[in-house]
Coordinates of C-alpha atoms in Angstrom, one line a residue:
M1 CA -39.9 -46.9 17.6
A2 CA -42.0 -45.4 20.6
A3 CA -43.4 -48.5 22.0
V4 CA -39.8 -50.3 21.9
L5 CA -38.4 -47.5 23.8
F6 CA -41.6 -47.3 26.6
A7 CA -40.6 -51.0 27.2
G8 CA -37.0 -50.0 28.3
P9 CA -33.5 -49.2 27.1
R10 CA -33.1 -53.2 26.5
A11 CA -36.3 -54.1 24.8
I12 CA -36.7 -55.1 21.3
L13 CA -39.4 -55.7 18.3
S14 CA -39.9 -59.3 18.3
H15 CA -42.3 -62.1 17.0
E16 CA -45.2 -61.1 14.9
S17 CA -44.2 -57.4 15.1
A18 CA -40.5 -58.1 14.1
A19 CA -41.8 -60.5 11.1
I20 CA -44.2 -57.3 10.0
L21 CA -41.2 -54.9 10.0
W22 CA -39.1 -57.3 7.9
R23 CA -42.0 -57.6 5.5
I24 CA -42.4 -61.3 5.9
R25 CA -45.9 -61.6 7.3
A26 CA -48.9 -58.9 6.3
N27 CA -51.3 -57.5 8.9
G28 CA -54.1 -56.9 6.6
S29 CA -53.6 -53.3 5.7
T30 CA -52.2 -52.0 2.3
P31 CA -49.0 -49.8 1.9
A32 CA -51.3 -47.1 0.7
T33 CA -53.6 -47.1 3.9
R34 CA -50.9 -47.6 6.8
R35 CA -48.7 -45.2 8.3
S36 CA -46.4 -47.9 9.3
P37 CA -45.8 -51.8 9.0
L38 CA -46.9 -51.8 12.9
D39 CA -49.7 -50.1 12.6
A40 CA -53.2 -51.0 13.9
I41 CA -51.7 -54.5 15.6
P42 CA -50.7 -55.2 19.0
I43 CA -47.1 -54.4 19.6
E44 CA -44.8 -57.7 20.6
V45 CA -41.5 -56.8 22.4
T46 CA -38.7 -58.9 24.2
V47 CA -37.6 -57.9 27.4
P48 CA -34.7 -59.2 29.5
S49 CA -36.3 -61.7 32.5
S50 CA -35.4 -58.5 34.8
G51 CA -37.2 -56.0 32.8
R52 CA -40.2 -54.1 33.6
H53 CA -43.2 -55.0 32.1
P54 CA -44.9 -52.0 30.4
I55 CA -48.9 -51.8 30.0
G56 CA -50.3 -52.0 26.5
L57 CA -47.9 -54.2 25.0
E58 CA -47.1 -58.0 24.2
V59 CA -43.9 -58.5 26.5
H60 CA -41.9 -61.6 26.5
R61 CA -39.4 -62.0 29.0
R62 CA -36.3 -63.8 27.8
N63 CA -32.3 -63.0 27.8
L64 CA -31.5 -62.7 24.1
P65 CA -28.1 -63.6 22.9
V66 CA -26.4 -60.4 21.2
E67 CA -26.3 -62.1 17.8
D68 CA -30.0 -62.3 18.0
R69 CA -30.6 -58.7 18.0
V70 CA -30.0 -55.9 15.3
V71 CA -31.5 -52.4 14.2
E72 CA -33.5 -52.0 11.4
A73 CA -35.3 -48.3 10.2
G74 CA -33.9 -47.0 13.8
I75 CA -35.8 -49.8 15.6
P76 CA -34.1 -52.4 17.9
V77 CA -35.9 -55.8 16.5
T78 CA -34.6 -59.5 16.3
T79 CA -33.0 -60.9 13.4
P80 CA -34.3 -62.3 10.5
T81 CA -33.2 -65.9 11.5
R82 CA -34.8 -65.3 14.9
T83 CA -37.9 -63.7 13.8
L84 CA -38.3 -66.9 11.8
I85 CA -37.6 -69.4 14.9
D86 CA -39.9 -67.3 16.7
L87 CA -42.6 -67.6 14.2
G88 CA -42.1 -71.6 14.3
T89 CA -43.7 -71.3 18.2
R90 CA -47.0 -70.3 16.9
L91 CA -47.4 -70.5 13.1
G92 CA -48.9 -73.8 11.1
E93 CA -46.8 -75.2 8.3
P94 CA -48.2 -73.0 5.3
E95 CA -47.8 -69.9 7.1
L96 CA -44.4 -70.6 8.1
E97 CA -43.6 -71.7 4.7
A98 CA -44.7 -68.6 3.4
A99 CA -42.9 -66.6 6.0
V100 CA -39.6 -68.5 4.9
N101 CA -40.5 -67.8 1.4
E102 CA -40.6 -64.2 1.9
A103 CA -37.7 -63.9 3.8
D104 CA -35.6 -65.7 1.0
K105 CA -37.1 -63.5 -1.5
L106 CA -36.2 -60.2 0.2
D107 CA -32.8 -61.6 0.8
L108 CA -32.9 -61.5 4.5
V109 CA -32.1 -65.0 4.6
D110 CA -31.3 -68.1 2.7
P111 CA -32.2 -71.6 3.7
E112 CA -28.7 -73.0 3.6
S113 CA -27.6 -70.5 6.1
L114 CA -31.0 -70.7 8.3
R115 CA -30.5 -74.6 8.6
L116 CA -27.0 -74.3 9.6
A117 CA -27.8 -71.7 11.8
L118 CA -30.9 -73.9 13.3
D119 CA -28.4 -76.6 14.0
A120 CA -26.5 -74.7 16.6
R121 CA -30.0 -73.9 18.1
A122 CA -31.2 -77.4 19.0
G123 CA -33.5 -77.5 21.9
T124 CA -34.7 -74.1 21.2
R125 CA -38.6 -73.7 21.0
G126 CA -39.7 -73.1 17.2
V127 CA -36.2 -74.3 15.9
A128 CA -38.2 -78.1 15.3
P129 CA -40.7 -77.4 12.9
L130 CA -38.6 -74.6 11.0
R131 CA -36.0 -77.2 10.3
K132 CA -38.7 -80.0 9.3
L133 CA -39.8 -77.6 7.2
L134 CA -36.6 -76.9 5.6
D135 CA -35.2 -80.4 5.2
Q136 CA -38.6 -81.3 3.6
R137 CA -38.6 -78.4 0.9
T138 CA -34.8 -77.6 0.3
F139 CA -33.1 -80.1 1.2
A140 CA -29.5 -78.5 0.2
L141 CA -26.4 -80.7 -0.4
T142 CA -23.0 -79.6 -0.7
D143 CA -21.4 -80.9 -4.4
S144 CA -19.5 -83.9 -2.6
A145 CA -22.8 -85.2 -0.7
L146 CA -24.9 -84.6 -3.4
E147 CA -22.5 -87.1 -5.6
R148 CA -22.6 -89.5 -3.0
R149 CA -26.8 -89.7 -2.8
F150 CA -26.9 -88.9 -6.8
L151 CA -24.6 -91.2 -8.1
P152 CA -26.3 -94.8 -6.7
L153 CA -29.6 -93.6 -8.0
A154 CA -27.7 -93.4 -11.5
R155 CA -26.1 -96.8 -11.0
R156 CA -29.8 -98.3 -10.0
A157 CA -30.9 -96.8 -13.6
K158 CA -27.8 -98.8 -15.2
L159 CA -26.3 -95.7 -16.4
A160 CA -22.3 -95.4 -16.5
R161 CA -20.4 -93.0 -13.9
P162 CA -21.1 -89.6 -15.5
R163 CA -18.3 -86.7 -15.6
T164 CA -18.9 -84.4 -13.0
G165 CA -18.3 -80.5 -12.9
V166 CA -17.5 -80.4 -16.5
R167 CA -18.4 -76.9 -18.7
L168 CA -20.6 -77.6 -21.6
N169 CA -21.9 -74.5 -24.1
G170 CA -20.6 -72.1 -21.7
F171 CA -22.4 -73.4 -18.3
K172 CA -20.7 -75.6 -15.8
V173 CA -22.9 -78.8 -15.3
D174 CA -23.4 -80.8 -12.5
F175 CA -23.7 -84.5 -14.4
Y176 CA -22.8 -85.5 -18.1
W177 CA -23.3 -88.4 -19.9
P178 CA -21.3 -88.1 -23.4
D179 CA -22.3 -91.1 -24.6
L180 CA -26.2 -90.4 -24.1
G181 CA -25.5 -86.9 -24.6
L182 CA -27.5 -86.6 -21.3
V183 CA -26.9 -83.7 -19.0
V184 CA -28.0 -83.5 -15.0
E185 CA -28.8 -80.5 -13.4
T186 CA -29.9 -80.3 -9.4
D187 CA -31.9 -77.2 -8.4
G188 CA -33.5 -76.5 -4.8
L189 CA -30.7 -74.4 -3.4
R190 CA -32.5 -71.5 -2.6
Y191 CA -36.3 -72.0 -1.1
H192 CA -38.3 -70.6 -4.1
R193 CA -36.0 -69.5 -6.8
T194 CA -36.4 -66.0 -8.2
P195 CA -37.6 -64.9 -11.2
G196 CA -33.8 -64.0 -12.4
Q197 CA -32.2 -67.4 -11.4
Q198 CA -35.6 -69.4 -13.3
A199 CA -34.3 -67.4 -16.3
R200 CA -30.9 -68.2 -15.8
D201 CA -31.5 -72.1 -15.8
R202 CA -33.7 -71.7 -18.8
R203 CA -31.4 -70.2 -20.8
R204 CA -28.8 -73.0 -19.4
D205 CA -31.2 -75.7 -20.4
Q206 CA -31.7 -74.0 -23.5
A207 CA -28.2 -73.7 -24.7
H208 CA -27.8 -77.4 -23.9
V209 CA -30.9 -78.5 -26.1
A210 CA -29.5 -76.2 -29.2
A211 CA -26.2 -78.1 -28.9
G212 CA -28.4 -81.5 -29.4
L213 CA -27.9 -82.5 -25.8
T214 CA -30.9 -83.9 -23.4
A215 CA -31.0 -81.6 -20.1
L216 CA -32.6 -82.9 -16.8
R217 CA -33.2 -81.0 -13.8
F218 CA -33.9 -82.8 -10.0
T219 CA -34.2 -80.7 -6.8
H220 CA -32.3 -81.6 -4.0
S221 CA -35.4 -82.6 -2.2
Q222 CA -36.0 -85.2 -4.9
V223 CA -32.7 -86.6 -4.9
A224 CA -32.9 -86.8 -1.3
F225 CA -36.7 -87.8 -0.7
E226 CA -38.1 -89.2 -4.0
P227 CA -35.1 -91.4 -5.1
E228 CA -37.4 -93.9 -7.2
L229 CA -38.7 -91.0 -9.1
V230 CA -35.2 -89.6 -9.9
V231 CA -34.5 -93.5 -10.9
A232 CA -37.6 -93.9 -13.1
T233 CA -37.0 -90.8 -15.3
L234 CA -33.4 -91.7 -15.4
V235 CA -34.1 -95.0 -17.0
A236 CA -37.3 -93.7 -19.3
V237 CA -34.9 -90.9 -20.3
A238 CA -31.7 -93.2 -21.2
E239 CA -34.0 -95.8 -22.7
R240 CA -35.3 -93.2 -25.4
L241 CA -31.8 -92.1 -25.9
R242 CA -30.4 -95.6 -26.4
R243 CA -33.1 -96.2 -29.0
R244 CA -32.4 -93.0 -30.4
M245 CA -28.7 -93.7 -30.9
T246 CA -29.3 -97.2 -32.5
I247 CA -32.0 -96.1 -35.5
R248 CA -30.1 -95.7 -38.7
P249 CA -30.8 -92.8 -40.8
H250 CA -32.9 -95.0 -43.4
D251 CA -34.9 -96.7 -40.4
D252 CA -35.5 -93.6 -39.1
V253 CA -37.5 -92.3 -42.5
V254 CA -39.1 -95.7 -42.9
R255 CA -40.5 -95.1 -39.6
R256 CA -41.4 -91.8 -39.7
A257 CA -43.2 -92.7 -43.3
S258 CA -45.1 -95.3 -41.9
E259 CA -46.3 -93.1 -38.8
A260 CA -47.4 -90.4 -41.4

């Protein structure tokens, strides 16, 4: 806090220092051995273009809009979104991905809102690599947009038009083929889903399987960027379900006996 105050009344913590304060970047020390998340690292601050240049700090001169500024733990600091954009100017993809993942797990940002915020900042340094990363990993679609992308894949797999948004076994499902007993859900609305979210997904799948249905999951990224995989999976599963439906009970007994 003293370092920020020393830099002037309009100075704010930024870049790596802001990321450490938000706990989306580590500085190599452990919580048990450091007095503050900012101990033992060069302090980075942003000051207005006309502000003073304090000695001993790493200073960035720029005029940040008010929506990029917030106070956390009594320290003026760039918002998590602005901090991630700043990290995009210097981190490689693996490190940037890790920072986004941490921000998501801490509920500082969610990738969908972050992606929308980037659209309003086109041309800002750091936006392009961050946008590329989000589009590759968590391509998020609205229900209507997802339907427009997924349904042509289902048609290519020779599936009839599914029922959408219906409730089955206590859960709303994305796509349902009653004739096949097939449910398709789509994931990826969070960058890395939390253990609680994953547990709810498992309970949902288990409820469908217990009711005799087949449940498939595709990520939004797969629907958007790996359509051939989606089509091939749908074809294989649909063929298996159709074969199962055409086997008479007696034929099934004979088949299993011959396999024994």
